[in-house]
């Protein structure tokens, strides 16, 4: 009886020790997640004007403009179905401006924020043959379906104009921050960093 009691006691002590060891072994598994969240964001994009003066004739039109939030930057996407291939590049210019002036009329379009990025795409937001709009935006008004509330960098997004084959957008941002422009299949992407330091 005494031997059996001793064995049961030893088994219970062993189980308790094993249970006590588990948290110590599991704890390091949390460390990689903390390390990943402190990763540094890219900041080498600069804030100078970026452009591609592609002179390829195109029938591409602007179909939509949308935005999204990411860990390191806020993103604007101009949807251009059929653009972005080697034979269908679309010209663009993206640059900081003191104020946004509407193409054609020269009217000042107020854009909220500490700095204004003028996004100019060499594609109309209307059908060149019929004149019918392909993107339902109105001059000087917020972009349809775009709400920058809650974004770390974006503050406002206004339609400038679609004039003589170009579409003009004013993107209001928190400050003159680094940005990049990517021409991908069917879209033009503008990413504006959250800061200059690379911290998330």
GROMACS .gro file of C-alpha atoms in nm:
model
  200
    1UNK     CA    1   0.000   0.000   0.000
    2UNK     CA    2   0.277   0.238   0.099
    3UNK     CA    3   0.466   0.164  -0.227
    4UNK     CA    4   0.153   0.233  -0.433
    5UNK     CA    5   0.096   0.564  -0.251
    6UNK     CA    6   0.458   0.664  -0.314
    7UNK     CA    7   0.423   0.589  -0.690
    8UNK     CA    8   0.101   0.790  -0.717
    9UNK     CA    9   0.263   1.081  -0.533
   10UNK     CA   10   0.566   1.076  -0.765
   11UNK     CA   11   0.340   1.064  -1.071
   12UNK     CA   12   0.142   1.368  -0.949
   13UNK     CA   13   0.462   1.564  -0.874
   14UNK     CA   14   0.597   1.479  -1.221
   15UNK     CA   15   0.274   1.597  -1.388
   16UNK     CA   16   0.282   1.924  -1.190
   17UNK     CA   17   0.644   1.988  -1.295
   18UNK     CA   18   0.559   1.918  -1.660
   19UNK     CA   19   0.268   2.163  -1.645
   20UNK     CA   20   0.492   2.427  -1.488
   21UNK     CA   21   0.743   2.392  -1.774
   22UNK     CA   22   0.488   2.445  -2.054
   23UNK     CA   23   0.451   2.825  -2.022
   24UNK     CA   24   0.828   2.870  -2.025
   25UNK     CA   25   0.854   2.670  -2.348
   26UNK     CA   26   0.554   2.840  -2.514
   27UNK     CA   27   0.656   3.197  -2.426
   28UNK     CA   28   0.929   3.239  -2.692
   29UNK     CA   29   0.672   3.164  -2.967
   30UNK     CA   30   0.527   3.514  -2.910
   31UNK     CA   31   0.861   3.686  -2.978
   32UNK     CA   32   0.868   3.651  -3.361
   33UNK     CA   33   0.529   3.828  -3.391
   34UNK     CA   34   0.658   4.121  -3.188
   35UNK     CA   35   0.969   4.137  -3.405
   36UNK     CA   36   0.763   4.131  -3.726
   37UNK     CA   37   0.543   4.420  -3.613
   38UNK     CA   38   0.849   4.637  -3.549
   39UNK     CA   39   0.984   4.590  -3.903
   40UNK     CA   40   1.101   4.907  -4.078
   41UNK     CA   41   0.902   5.044  -4.373
   42UNK     CA   42   1.070   5.165  -4.695
   43UNK     CA   43   1.136   5.540  -4.710
   44UNK     CA   44   1.362   5.574  -5.015
   45UNK     CA   45   1.086   5.684  -5.251
   46UNK     CA   46   1.143   6.056  -5.207
   47UNK     CA   47   0.891   6.332  -5.267
   48UNK     CA   48   1.002   6.459  -5.609
   49UNK     CA   49   0.773   6.445  -5.912
   50UNK     CA   50   0.742   6.107  -6.083
   51UNK     CA   51   0.630   6.065  -6.440
   52UNK     CA   52   0.620   5.839  -6.742
   53UNK     CA   53   0.557   6.029  -7.061
   54UNK     CA   54   0.446   5.726  -7.261
   55UNK     CA   55   0.336   5.859  -7.600
   56UNK     CA   56   0.172   5.537  -7.712
   57UNK     CA   57  -0.175   5.607  -7.851
   58UNK     CA   58  -0.430   5.444  -7.623
   59UNK     CA   59  -0.801   5.385  -7.609
   60UNK     CA   60  -0.776   5.313  -7.237
   61UNK     CA   61  -1.019   5.506  -7.017
   62UNK     CA   62  -1.043   5.557  -6.641
   63UNK     CA   63  -1.309   5.327  -6.497
   64UNK     CA   64  -1.267   5.374  -6.122
   65UNK     CA   65  -1.052   5.526  -5.847
   66UNK     CA   66  -1.024   5.354  -5.510
   67UNK     CA   67  -0.808   5.369  -5.198
   68UNK     CA   68  -0.680   5.131  -4.932
   69UNK     CA   69  -0.481   5.127  -4.608
   70UNK     CA   70  -0.158   4.930  -4.560
   71UNK     CA   71   0.095   4.891  -4.278
   72UNK     CA   72   0.349   5.133  -4.429
   73UNK     CA   73   0.147   5.354  -4.663
   74UNK     CA   74  -0.194   5.461  -4.791
   75UNK     CA   75  -0.271   5.357  -5.149
   76UNK     CA   76  -0.471   5.507  -5.435
   77UNK     CA   77  -0.551   5.292  -5.738
   78UNK     CA   78  -0.669   5.428  -6.074
   79UNK     CA   79  -0.835   5.145  -6.266
   80UNK     CA   80  -0.744   5.146  -6.636
   81UNK     CA   81  -0.863   4.819  -6.792
   82UNK     CA   82  -0.642   4.722  -7.084
   83UNK     CA   83  -0.345   4.935  -6.975
   84UNK     CA   84  -0.008   4.839  -6.834
   85UNK     CA   85   0.117   4.591  -7.092
   86UNK     CA   86   0.434   4.648  -7.292
   87UNK     CA   87   0.233   4.790  -7.583
   88UNK     CA   88  -0.027   4.977  -7.377
   89UNK     CA   89   0.162   5.195  -7.130
   90UNK     CA   90  -0.029   5.499  -7.009
   91UNK     CA   91   0.151   5.824  -6.940
   92UNK     CA   92   0.124   5.987  -6.599
   93UNK     CA   93   0.266   6.261  -6.381
   94UNK     CA   94   0.235   6.266  -6.001
   95UNK     CA   95   0.377   6.565  -5.814
   96UNK     CA   96   0.328   6.789  -5.513
   97UNK     CA   97   0.170   7.125  -5.597
   98UNK     CA   98   0.099   7.434  -5.390
   99UNK     CA   99  -0.264   7.441  -5.509
  100UNK     CA  100  -0.470   7.234  -5.751
  101UNK     CA  101  -0.597   7.421  -6.056
  102UNK     CA  102  -0.854   7.256  -6.277
  103UNK     CA  103  -0.737   7.173  -6.630
  104UNK     CA  104  -0.906   7.379  -6.897
  105UNK     CA  105  -1.072   7.639  -6.674
  106UNK     CA  106  -0.784   7.714  -6.437
  107UNK     CA  107  -1.030   7.726  -6.145
  108UNK     CA  108  -0.877   7.656  -5.804
  109UNK     CA  109  -1.001   7.328  -5.657
  110UNK     CA  110  -0.960   7.331  -5.275
  111UNK     CA  111  -0.806   7.007  -5.144
  112UNK     CA  112  -0.780   6.947  -4.768
  113UNK     CA  113  -0.454   6.837  -4.607
  114UNK     CA  114  -0.104   6.960  -4.532
  115UNK     CA  115   0.010   6.894  -4.890
  116UNK     CA  116  -0.153   6.822  -5.226
  117UNK     CA  117  -0.047   6.556  -5.477
  118UNK     CA  118  -0.165   6.624  -5.831
  119UNK     CA  119  -0.227   6.293  -6.008
  120UNK     CA  120  -0.249   6.331  -6.384
  121UNK     CA  121  -0.318   6.024  -6.602
  122UNK     CA  122  -0.303   6.031  -6.983
  123UNK     CA  123  -0.641   5.863  -7.015
  124UNK     CA  124  -0.985   6.024  -7.023
  125UNK     CA  125  -1.267   5.941  -6.783
  126UNK     CA  126  -1.512   5.952  -7.073
  127UNK     CA  127  -1.566   5.758  -7.394
  128UNK     CA  128  -1.369   5.949  -7.662
  129UNK     CA  129  -1.626   5.859  -7.931
  130UNK     CA  130  -1.948   5.937  -7.746
  131UNK     CA  131  -1.836   6.169  -7.466
  132UNK     CA  132  -2.025   5.956  -7.215
  133UNK     CA  133  -1.854   5.937  -6.874
  134UNK     CA  134  -1.675   5.612  -6.789
  135UNK     CA  135  -1.607   5.730  -6.433
  136UNK     CA  136  -1.889   5.926  -6.264
  137UNK     CA  137  -1.684   6.202  -6.097
  138UNK     CA  138  -1.768   6.572  -6.093
  139UNK     CA  139  -1.519   6.858  -6.113
  140UNK     CA  140  -1.417   6.990  -5.772
  141UNK     CA  141  -1.613   6.720  -5.586
  142UNK     CA  142  -1.491   6.429  -5.369
  143UNK     CA  143  -1.415   6.111  -5.564
  144UNK     CA  144  -1.716   5.874  -5.574
  145UNK     CA  145  -1.685   5.595  -5.320
  146UNK     CA  146  -1.359   5.729  -5.170
  147UNK     CA  147  -1.368   5.822  -4.800
  148UNK     CA  148  -1.025   5.899  -4.648
  149UNK     CA  149  -1.160   5.916  -4.290
  150UNK     CA  150  -0.941   5.703  -4.063
  151UNK     CA  151  -0.643   5.696  -4.301
  152UNK     CA  152  -0.301   5.778  -4.154
  153UNK     CA  153  -0.182   5.976  -4.458
  154UNK     CA  154  -0.476   6.059  -4.689
  155UNK     CA  155  -0.695   6.355  -4.597
  156UNK     CA  156  -0.896   6.434  -4.912
  157UNK     CA  157  -0.946   6.322  -5.274
  158UNK     CA  158  -1.100   6.557  -5.531
  159UNK     CA  159  -1.170   6.526  -5.900
  160UNK     CA  160  -1.003   6.801  -6.099
  161UNK     CA  161  -1.112   6.740  -6.456
  162UNK     CA  162  -1.096   6.514  -6.757
  163UNK     CA  163  -0.975   6.743  -7.032
  164UNK     CA  164  -0.825   6.671  -7.374
  165UNK     CA  165  -0.765   6.305  -7.292
  166UNK     CA  166  -0.612   6.357  -6.947
  167UNK     CA  167  -0.771   6.286  -6.608
  168UNK     CA  168  -0.666   6.505  -6.314
  169UNK     CA  169  -0.710   6.423  -5.944
  170UNK     CA  170  -0.609   6.614  -5.631
  171UNK     CA  171  -0.498   6.390  -5.344
  172UNK     CA  172  -0.474   6.567  -5.009
  173UNK     CA  173  -0.220   6.416  -4.769
  174UNK     CA  174  -0.110   6.489  -4.412
  175UNK     CA  175   0.228   6.637  -4.515
  176UNK     CA  176   0.478   6.628  -4.802
  177UNK     CA  177   0.565   6.260  -4.755
  178UNK     CA  178   0.757   6.008  -4.971
  179UNK     CA  179   0.554   5.842  -5.245
  180UNK     CA  180   0.595   5.596  -5.530
  181UNK     CA  181   0.403   5.524  -5.851
  182UNK     CA  182   0.360   5.176  -5.999
  183UNK     CA  183   0.209   5.101  -6.339
  184UNK     CA  184   0.061   4.752  -6.319
  185UNK     CA  185  -0.168   4.554  -6.542
  186UNK     CA  186  -0.500   4.741  -6.566
  187UNK     CA  187  -0.414   5.003  -6.304
  188UNK     CA  188  -0.191   5.284  -6.185
  189UNK     CA  189  -0.095   5.271  -5.817
  190UNK     CA  190   0.014   5.564  -5.598
  191UNK     CA  191   0.149   5.478  -5.251
  192UNK     CA  192   0.215   5.757  -4.998
  193UNK     CA  193   0.425   5.661  -4.694
  194UNK     CA  194   0.298   5.722  -4.343
  195UNK     CA  195   0.620   5.902  -4.242
  196UNK     CA  196   0.983   5.973  -4.335
  197UNK     CA  197   1.140   5.764  -4.058
  198UNK     CA  198   1.028   5.418  -4.168
  199UNK     CA  199   0.856   5.345  -3.838
  200UNK     CA  200   0.517   5.177  -3.857
   0.00000   0.00000   0.00000
